[in-house]
CSV table of C-alpha atoms in Angstrom, one decimal:
chain,number,residue,atom,x,y,z
A,1,MET,CA,78.2,26.1,169.1
A,2,VAL,CA,76.4,29.3,170.1
A,3,PHE,CA,73.9,30.9,167.8
A,4,GLU,CA,74.8,34.6,167.2
A,5,ARG,CA,72.2,35.6,164.7
A,6,TYR,CA,68.6,35.3,165.9
A,7,VAL,CA,65.3,35.8,164.1
A,8,GLU,CA,64.0,39.0,165.8
A,9,VAL,CA,62.4,42.2,164.8
A,10,GLY,CA,65.0,44.3,163.2
A,11,ARG,CA,67.2,41.4,162.0
A,12,VAL,CA,68.7,42.1,158.6
A,13,ALA,CA,68.4,39.2,156.2
A,14,LEU,CA,69.4,38.3,152.7
A,15,VAL,CA,66.7,36.9,150.4
A,16,SER,CA,68.0,33.8,148.7
A,17,CYS,CA,65.2,32.8,146.4
A,18,GLY,CA,62.5,34.3,144.3
A,19,PRO,CA,62.1,37.6,142.5
A,20,TYR,CA,64.0,39.5,145.2
A,21,LYS,CA,66.9,37.1,145.2
A,22,GLY,CA,70.1,38.7,146.4
A,23,LYS,CA,68.4,41.7,148.0
A,24,VAL,CA,68.6,42.6,151.7
A,25,CYS,CA,65.7,43.3,154.0
A,26,ALA,CA,64.8,43.6,157.7
A,27,ILE,CA,62.4,41.4,159.6
A,28,ILE,CA,59.6,43.6,160.8
A,29,ASP,CA,57.3,41.0,162.3
A,30,VAL,CA,57.0,37.2,162.8
A,31,ILE,CA,53.8,35.9,161.3
A,32,ASP,CA,54.0,32.3,162.4
A,33,GLN,CA,56.5,29.5,162.6
A,34,ASN,CA,57.3,29.7,158.9
A,35,ARG,CA,56.8,33.2,157.8
A,36,ALA,CA,58.1,36.7,158.6
A,37,LEU,CA,56.9,40.1,157.5
A,38,VAL,CA,59.9,41.8,155.8
A,39,GLU,CA,60.8,45.0,154.1
A,40,GLY,CA,64.0,46.3,152.7
A,41,PRO,CA,64.9,49.8,151.3
A,42,SER,CA,67.1,49.8,148.2
A,43,THR,CA,70.8,49.4,148.9
A,44,LYS,CA,72.1,50.5,145.5
A,45,GLN,CA,71.1,53.5,143.4
A,46,GLY,CA,68.7,52.5,140.6
A,47,GLU,CA,67.9,49.1,142.2
A,48,GLU,CA,64.6,48.5,143.9
A,49,GLY,CA,64.4,47.2,147.5
A,50,VAL,CA,62.2,44.5,148.9
A,51,PRO,CA,58.6,45.6,149.2
A,52,ARG,CA,56.7,44.8,152.3
A,53,GLN,CA,55.7,41.2,152.2
A,54,ALA,CA,55.5,37.9,153.9
A,55,ILE,CA,58.5,35.6,153.2
A,56,ARG,CA,59.2,32.1,154.4
A,57,PHE,CA,62.1,31.9,156.9
A,58,LYS,CA,63.6,29.2,154.7
A,59,LEU,CA,64.2,31.8,152.0
A,60,LEU,CA,66.0,34.1,154.3
A,61,GLN,CA,69.7,34.1,155.3
A,62,LEU,CA,70.3,36.0,158.5
A,63,LEU,CA,73.0,38.6,158.4
A,64,PRO,CA,75.1,39.9,161.3
A,65,TYR,CA,73.3,43.3,161.2
A,66,LYS,CA,70.4,44.4,163.3
A,67,ILE,CA,68.4,47.6,163.4
A,68,LYS,CA,66.4,49.0,166.3
A,69,ILE,CA,62.8,49.1,165.3
A,70,ALA,CA,59.5,48.3,166.9
A,71,HIS,CA,57.4,45.5,165.3
A,72,THR,CA,55.4,46.5,162.2
A,73,THR,CA,56.9,50.0,161.9
A,74,ARG,CA,56.0,52.1,159.0
A,75,SER,CA,58.3,52.1,155.9
A,76,LYS,CA,59.4,55.6,156.7
A,77,ALA,CA,60.5,54.8,160.2
A,78,LEU,CA,62.2,51.6,158.9
A,79,LYS,CA,64.2,53.6,156.3
A,80,SER,CA,65.4,56.1,158.9
A,81,ALA,CA,66.5,53.3,161.3
A,82,TRP,CA,68.2,51.5,158.3
A,83,ASP,CA,70.1,54.7,157.4
A,84,LYS,CA,71.0,55.4,161.0
A,85,GLU,CA,72.8,52.0,161.2
A,86,SER,CA,74.0,52.6,157.6
A,87,ILE,CA,73.1,49.0,156.7
A,88,SER,CA,73.3,49.7,153.0
A,89,THR,CA,77.0,50.6,153.2
A,90,LYS,CA,77.7,47.8,155.6
A,91,TRP,CA,76.1,45.4,153.2
A,92,THR,CA,77.7,46.6,150.0
A,93,THR,CA,81.1,46.6,151.5
A,94,SER,CA,80.7,43.2,153.1
A,95,ILE,CA,82.6,40.2,151.6
A,96,VAL,CA,79.4,38.2,151.1
A,97,CYS,CA,77.9,41.0,148.9
A,98,GLN,CA,81.0,41.4,146.9
A,99,LYS,CA,81.3,37.6,146.3
A,100,LEU,CA,77.7,37.5,145.1
A,101,ASP,CA,78.3,40.4,142.7
A,102,ALA,CA,81.4,38.8,141.4
A,103,ARG,CA,79.5,35.6,140.8
A,104,LYS,CA,76.9,37.5,138.9
A,105,ARG,CA,79.5,39.3,136.8
A,106,ARG,CA,81.2,36.0,136.0
A,107,GLN,CA,77.9,34.6,134.8
A,108,LEU,CA,77.5,37.5,132.4
A,109,LEU,CA,80.9,37.2,130.8
A,110,THR,CA,80.9,36.5,127.1
A,111,ASP,CA,83.2,34.0,125.4
A,112,PHE,CA,85.6,36.8,124.5
A,113,ASP,CA,85.6,38.2,128.0
A,114,ARG,CA,86.4,34.7,129.4
A,115,PHE,CA,89.3,34.5,127.0
A,116,LYS,CA,90.6,38.0,128.0
A,117,LEU,CA,90.3,37.0,131.6
A,118,MET,CA,92.3,33.9,131.1
A,119,LYS,CA,95.0,35.8,129.3
A,120,THR,CA,95.3,38.5,131.9
A,121,LYS,CA,95.4,35.9,134.7
A,122,GLN,CA,98.2,34.1,132.9
A,123,ARG,CA,100.1,37.4,132.5
A,124,ARG,CA,99.6,38.2,136.2
A,125,GLN,CA,100.9,34.8,137.2
A,126,ARG,CA,104.0,35.2,135.0
A,127,LEU,CA,104.8,38.6,136.6
A,128,ILE,CA,104.3,37.1,140.1
A,129,ARG,CA,106.6,34.3,139.3
A,130,LEU,CA,109.2,36.7,138.0
A,131,CYS,CA,109.1,38.7,141.2
A,132,MET,CA,109.2,35.6,143.4
A,133,GLY,CA,112.3,34.4,141.6
A,134,PRO,CA,113.2,30.8,140.8
A,135,LYS,CA,111.9,28.1,143.2
A,136,PRO,CA,114.5,26.8,145.7
A,137,LYS,CA,115.4,23.2,145.0
A,138,ASP,CA,114.0,20.6,147.3
A,139,LYS,CA,116.8,19.2,149.4
A,140,ALA,CA,115.2,15.8,149.7
A,141,ASN,CA,114.9,15.4,145.9
A,142,LYS,CA,118.5,16.5,145.1
B,1,MET,CA,15.1,48.9,78.0
B,2,ALA,CA,18.4,50.3,79.0
B,3,VAL,CA,18.5,52.5,82.0
B,4,GLY,CA,21.2,55.0,81.5
B,5,ARG,CA,22.4,55.9,84.9
B,6,ILE,CA,26.0,56.9,84.5
B,7,GLY,CA,27.9,56.9,87.8
B,8,LYS,CA,25.2,55.1,89.7
B,9,PRO,CA,25.2,51.3,90.1
B,10,ARG,CA,22.5,49.5,88.3
B,11,ASN,CA,22.0,47.0,91.1
B,12,LYS,CA,22.0,47.3,94.8
B,13,PRO,CA,21.4,45.0,97.8
B,14,VAL,CA,17.9,44.5,99.0
B,15,ALA,CA,17.1,46.4,102.1
B,16,GLY,CA,18.0,44.3,105.1
B,17,ALA,CA,20.1,41.7,103.2
B,18,ARG,CA,23.7,42.3,102.3
B,19,SER,CA,24.2,39.6,99.6
B,20,VAL,CA,20.7,39.5,98.0
B,21,MET,CA,20.6,41.9,95.1
B,22,GLU,CA,17.5,43.8,93.8
B,23,HIS,CA,17.7,42.7,90.2
B,24,GLY,CA,18.2,39.1,89.2
B,25,ARG,CA,20.3,37.8,86.4
B,26,ALA,CA,17.7,38.1,83.7
B,27,LYS,CA,16.7,41.6,84.7
B,28,MET,CA,20.3,42.7,84.8
B,29,SER,CA,21.0,41.6,81.2
B,30,LYS,CA,18.0,43.7,80.2
B,31,LEU,CA,19.2,46.6,82.2
B,32,ARG,CA,22.7,46.3,80.7
B,33,ALA,CA,21.1,46.1,77.2
B,34,VAL,CA,23.1,43.0,76.4
B,35,HIS,CA,21.0,42.3,73.3
B,36,LYS,CA,22.1,45.6,71.8
B,37,ARG,CA,25.7,44.8,72.2
B,38,LYS,CA,27.6,43.4,69.3
B,39,LYS,CA,29.6,40.2,69.9
B,40,VAL,CA,33.1,40.8,68.8
B,41,SER,CA,34.8,37.6,68.3
B,42,VAL,CA,38.5,37.4,67.8
B,43,PRO,CA,39.4,34.6,65.5
B,44,ARG,CA,41.7,32.2,67.3
B,45,THR,CA,44.8,31.5,65.3
B,46,VAL,CA,46.2,28.2,66.2
B,47,GLU,CA,49.8,27.6,65.0
B,48,LYS,CA,50.3,24.3,63.4
B,49,VAL,CA,53.0,22.5,65.3
B,50,ALA,CA,54.8,19.9,63.4
B,51,GLU,CA,54.2,16.5,65.0
B,52,TYR,CA,56.4,14.4,62.8
B,53,LYS,CA,59.8,14.8,61.5
B,54,GLU,CA,61.4,13.1,58.6
B,55,LYS,CA,64.5,11.3,59.6
B,56,GLU,CA,67.1,9.6,57.3
B,57,ILE,CA,67.8,6.0,58.3
B,58,ASN,CA,71.0,4.2,57.4
B,59,GLY,CA,71.1,0.7,56.3
B,60,GLU,CA,70.2,-1.0,53.1
B,61,LYS,CA,66.8,-2.5,53.8
B,62,ASN,CA,65.5,0.0,56.3
B,63,GLY,CA,63.4,2.1,54.0
B,64,GLY,CA,65.7,5.1,53.7
B,65,LYS,CA,63.4,7.5,55.6
B,66,ARG,CA,61.1,7.3,58.6
B,67,MET,CA,58.6,9.7,60.2
B,68,VAL,CA,59.6,10.2,63.8
B,69,LEU,CA,57.4,11.8,66.4
B,70,LEU,CA,59.0,15.0,67.7
B,71,LYS,CA,57.4,14.7,71.1
B,72,LYS,CA,57.7,11.1,72.1
B,73,LYS,CA,54.7,9.3,73.7
B,74,GLN,CA,54.8,8.5,77.4
B,75,ARG,CA,56.6,5.3,78.2
B,76,TYR,CA,54.6,4.7,81.4
B,77,TYR,CA,51.1,5.5,82.3
B,78,PRO,CA,50.2,5.2,86.0
B,79,THR,CA,47.2,3.0,86.8
B,80,GLU,CA,45.9,5.5,89.3
B,81,ASP,CA,45.7,9.3,89.0
B,82,ARG,CA,48.4,11.0,90.9
B,83,PRO,CA,46.9,13.4,93.5
B,84,LYS,CA,47.3,17.0,92.4
B,85,ARG,CA,49.2,19.4,94.6
B,86,LEU,CA,47.0,22.1,96.0
B,87,PRO,CA,48.0,25.6,94.9
B,88,SER,CA,50.0,27.5,97.4
B,89,ASN,CA,51.2,31.1,97.8
B,90,LYS,CA,54.6,30.0,99.0
B,91,ARG,CA,57.5,30.3,96.7
B,92,PRO,CA,59.2,27.0,95.9
B,93,LYS,CA,61.8,25.9,98.4
B,94,SER,CA,64.6,26.4,95.9
B,95,GLU,CA,63.7,30.1,95.7
B,96,ARG,CA,63.4,30.5,99.5
B,97,LYS,CA,66.3,31.5,101.6
B,98,PRO,CA,66.5,30.0,105.0
B,99,ARG,CA,66.3,32.4,107.9
B,100,VAL,CA,69.5,33.2,109.8
B,101,ARG,CA,69.3,33.1,113.6
B,102,GLY,CA,69.0,36.6,115.1
B,103,ALA,CA,72.3,36.2,117.0
B,104,ILE,CA,74.2,35.7,113.8
B,105,LYS,CA,75.0,39.0,112.2
B,106,PRO,CA,77.7,40.0,109.7
B,107,GLY,CA,80.9,40.5,111.5
B,108,ASN,CA,80.0,38.2,114.4
B,109,VAL,CA,82.6,35.8,115.7
B,110,LEU,CA,81.2,32.3,115.5
B,111,ILE,CA,82.5,29.1,117.0
B,112,LEU,CA,82.5,26.2,114.6
B,113,LEU,CA,81.2,23.0,116.2
B,114,ALA,CA,81.9,20.3,113.5
B,115,GLY,CA,84.5,19.3,111.0
B,116,ASN,CA,88.3,19.6,111.2
B,117,ASN,CA,87.9,23.1,112.4
B,118,LYS,CA,85.7,22.4,115.3
B,119,GLY,CA,86.3,24.7,118.2
B,120,LYS,CA,87.8,27.4,116.0
B,121,ARG,CA,86.5,30.9,116.3
B,122,VAL,CA,85.8,32.5,112.9
B,123,VAL,CA,84.4,35.7,111.5
B,124,TYR,CA,81.0,35.5,109.8
B,125,LEU,CA,80.8,37.5,106.5
B,126,LYS,CA,77.4,36.9,104.9
B,127,GLN,CA,74.7,34.4,104.1
B,128,LEU,CA,74.9,32.8,100.7
B,129,ASP,CA,71.9,32.1,98.5
B,130,SER,CA,71.8,28.4,99.6
B,131,GLY,CA,71.4,29.6,103.2
B,132,LEU,CA,74.9,28.6,104.2
B,133,LEU,CA,77.0,31.1,106.0
B,134,LEU,CA,80.2,32.4,104.5
B,135,VAL,CA,83.0,32.5,107.1
B,136,THR,CA,86.7,33.2,107.1
B,137,GLY,CA,89.4,32.6,109.9
B,138,PRO,CA,91.1,35.0,108.9
B,139,TYR,CA,93.3,32.3,107.4
B,140,LYS,CA,96.5,33.9,108.8
B,141,TYR,CA,95.2,33.6,112.4
B,142,ASN,CA,93.6,30.2,112.5
B,143,ARG,CA,94.0,28.5,109.2
B,144,VAL,CA,90.3,28.6,108.4
B,145,PRO,CA,89.9,29.6,104.8
B,146,LEU,CA,86.9,31.3,103.2
B,147,ARG,CA,84.4,28.6,103.7
B,148,ARG,CA,80.7,27.7,103.8
B,149,VAL,CA,79.2,26.6,107.1
B,150,ASP,CA,75.7,25.6,108.2
B,151,GLN,CA,74.3,27.7,111.0
B,152,ALA,CA,73.2,24.6,112.8
B,153,TYR,CA,76.8,23.7,113.5
B,154,VAL,CA,77.8,27.0,114.9
B,155,ILE,CA,77.6,28.9,118.2
B,156,ALA,CA,77.2,32.6,117.7
B,157,THR,CA,79.1,34.8,120.2
B,158,SER,CA,78.2,38.3,121.0
B,159,THR,CA,81.6,39.6,119.8
B,160,ARG,CA,81.1,41.6,116.7
B,161,LEU,CA,83.4,43.3,114.2
B,162,ASP,CA,82.4,46.2,112.1
B,163,ILE,CA,82.7,44.9,108.6
B,164,SER,CA,80.3,47.4,107.0
B,165,LYS,CA,83.3,48.7,105.0
B,166,VAL,CA,84.6,45.3,104.0
B,167,ASP,CA,83.9,44.6,100.3
B,168,ILE,CA,83.2,40.9,99.8
B,169,PRO,CA,83.6,40.1,96.1
B,170,GLU,CA,80.5,39.1,94.2
B,171,THR,CA,82.2,36.0,92.8
B,172,LEU,CA,82.0,34.4,96.2
B,173,ASN,CA,78.8,32.5,95.8
B,174,ASP,CA,77.7,28.9,96.2
B,175,LYS,CA,79.0,28.0,92.7
B,176,PHE,CA,82.5,29.2,93.8
B,177,PHE,CA,82.5,26.9,96.8
B,178,LYS,CA,80.9,23.9,95.2
B,179,LYS,CA,82.8,20.7,96.0
B,180,ILE,CA,85.0,19.4,93.2
B,181,LYS,CA,84.6,15.6,92.8
B,182,LEU,CA,88.0,13.9,92.7
B,183,ASN,CA,89.0,10.4,91.5
B,184,LYS,CA,86.3,10.3,88.9
B,185,ARG,CA,86.7,7.2,86.9
B,186,ASN,CA,87.6,8.2,83.4
B,187,ILE,CA,86.1,5.5,81.2
B,188,LYS,CA,88.5,6.0,78.3
B,189,LYS,CA,91.5,5.4,80.5
B,190,LYS,CA,89.9,2.5,82.4
B,191,SER,CA,92.6,0.1,81.5
B,192,GLU,CA,95.4,2.3,82.8
B,193,ASP,CA,93.8,3.4,86.0
B,194,LEU,CA,92.1,0.2,87.1
B,195,PHE,CA,93.9,0.0,90.5
B,196,GLY,CA,93.7,3.7,91.2
B,197,SER,CA,97.4,4.2,91.0
B,198,GLN,CA,96.9,7.8,89.9
B,199,LYS,CA,95.0,9.4,92.7
B,200,GLU,CA,94.0,13.0,92.5
B,201,THR,CA,94.6,15.1,95.6
B,202,TYR,CA,92.8,18.3,96.3
B,203,GLN,CA,94.7,21.4,95.2
B,204,VAL,CA,93.7,24.8,96.3
B,205,SER,CA,92.9,26.9,93.3
B,206,GLU,CA,94.5,30.2,92.6
B,207,GLU,CA,91.1,31.9,92.6
B,208,ARG,CA,90.5,30.7,96.1
B,209,LYS,CA,93.9,32.0,97.3
B,210,GLU,CA,93.3,35.3,95.6
B,211,ALA,CA,89.8,35.7,97.1
B,212,GLN,CA,91.2,34.8,100.5
B,213,ASN,CA,93.8,37.5,100.3
B,214,VAL,CA,91.3,40.1,99.1
B,215,VAL,CA,88.9,39.5,102.0
B,216,ASP,CA,91.5,38.9,104.7
B,217,GLY,CA,93.4,41.9,103.6
B,218,GLN,CA,90.5,44.0,104.6
B,219,LEU,CA,89.7,42.1,107.8
B,220,LEU,CA,93.2,42.0,109.3
B,221,PRO,CA,93.4,45.7,110.2
B,222,ILE,CA,90.0,45.5,111.8
B,223,VAL,CA,91.0,42.4,113.9
B,224,ASP,CA,94.3,43.9,114.9
B,225,SER,CA,92.7,47.1,116.1
B,226,GLU,CA,90.9,45.3,118.9
B,227,PRO,CA,93.2,44.1,121.7
B,228,PHE,CA,93.3,40.3,122.4
B,229,LEU,CA,91.1,39.6,119.3
B,230,LYS,CA,93.9,38.2,117.3
B,231,GLU,CA,94.8,35.7,120.0
B,232,TYR,CA,91.1,35.0,120.6
B,233,LEU,CA,90.6,34.0,116.9
B,234,GLY,CA,93.7,31.9,117.0
B,235,CYS,CA,92.6,30.0,120.1
B,236,ARG,CA,90.2,27.1,120.0
B,237,PHE,CA,87.1,27.0,122.2
B,238,SER,CA,86.8,24.2,124.7
B,239,LEU,CA,84.7,23.3,127.7
B,240,SER,CA,86.3,22.5,131.0
B,241,SER,CA,84.7,21.0,134.1
B,242,LYS,CA,81.8,22.9,135.6
B,243,GLN,CA,81.2,24.8,132.4
B,244,TYR,CA,77.8,24.2,131.1
B,245,PRO,CA,76.9,25.6,127.7
B,246,HIS,CA,73.3,26.2,128.6
B,247,LEU,CA,74.3,28.4,131.5
B,248,MET,CA,77.1,30.2,129.7
B,249,LYS,CA,76.7,33.4,128.0
B,250,PHE,CA,78.4,33.6,124.6
């Protein structure tokens, strides 16, 4: 088992807990064994990013993206490096991000929405089954 | 000596103190010339209320007539004084209408949680004077008639119909929905019905059916206009595994 994602300056990480949960940031510096200095520009329009702060490593989930920055770069330089690697697009199109969004959407479904979802799923299954045709009979259970 | 100062107060607070007045009580009567005023007394007319009433008594040796007190004396006098209730600005509970939860608004779809209809999704119409909520299925879609329901036994969903144009008859009040007691023992027919052979069963009155049609007739087009809503009202609510009501949004 080889580690592919390392904690290093420029490593992009997902914040898993706290007020910035679900947001993406870059490790700018390592403070000590437990904490990193992070900052993340906003990935979606209208949504705020992660302000520059110290976060425990335990709250970060390392992502397979990395940007080229020197340690403790300014926010401006960070933003330009972030956009150069187009981390925002890479993140929002990634499966992990989409799954998190789907989970959030599912949580906000109302009772009526859940009912409509169930009915459309049933409808879709019925159509799929029609297309597939009848199931071939099992030769062992003839 | 009356000091005639029209428009100006006779008395005023002493300098430096807000509640101590310059002139005392005696001085004030002098200033107001109370001795010059005539006492006008209105004679109090007290209506004589008849205490006794003559009543005819039957029977030979009973004296024919008797004086009976109109207002009977108390049969029981408590040994200790009952404590008096303190005056309160609140209106009595019978006059107060309980508050409806903010989530419950007219036209909302509610989920009934108790009774035969538990799990059914119904349309909330209005709050009655007793505080109970008036709901209807509509009857055609889920066999829930016009009914009263307590808001404690209900989940309010965020699905809301526009019933501003629906006219709910004024006759639909608490009296209309009051439970009719069946199988009341009729004392005169006691001998016939001792073993309860004739049992009354509940029959839906014609008024109820009429009222149902009047209200539902207005609701059905509204329900039909929203896709899936008809099936939604016809389907019961249930929880499956990993569904936790406190984490679900209704």
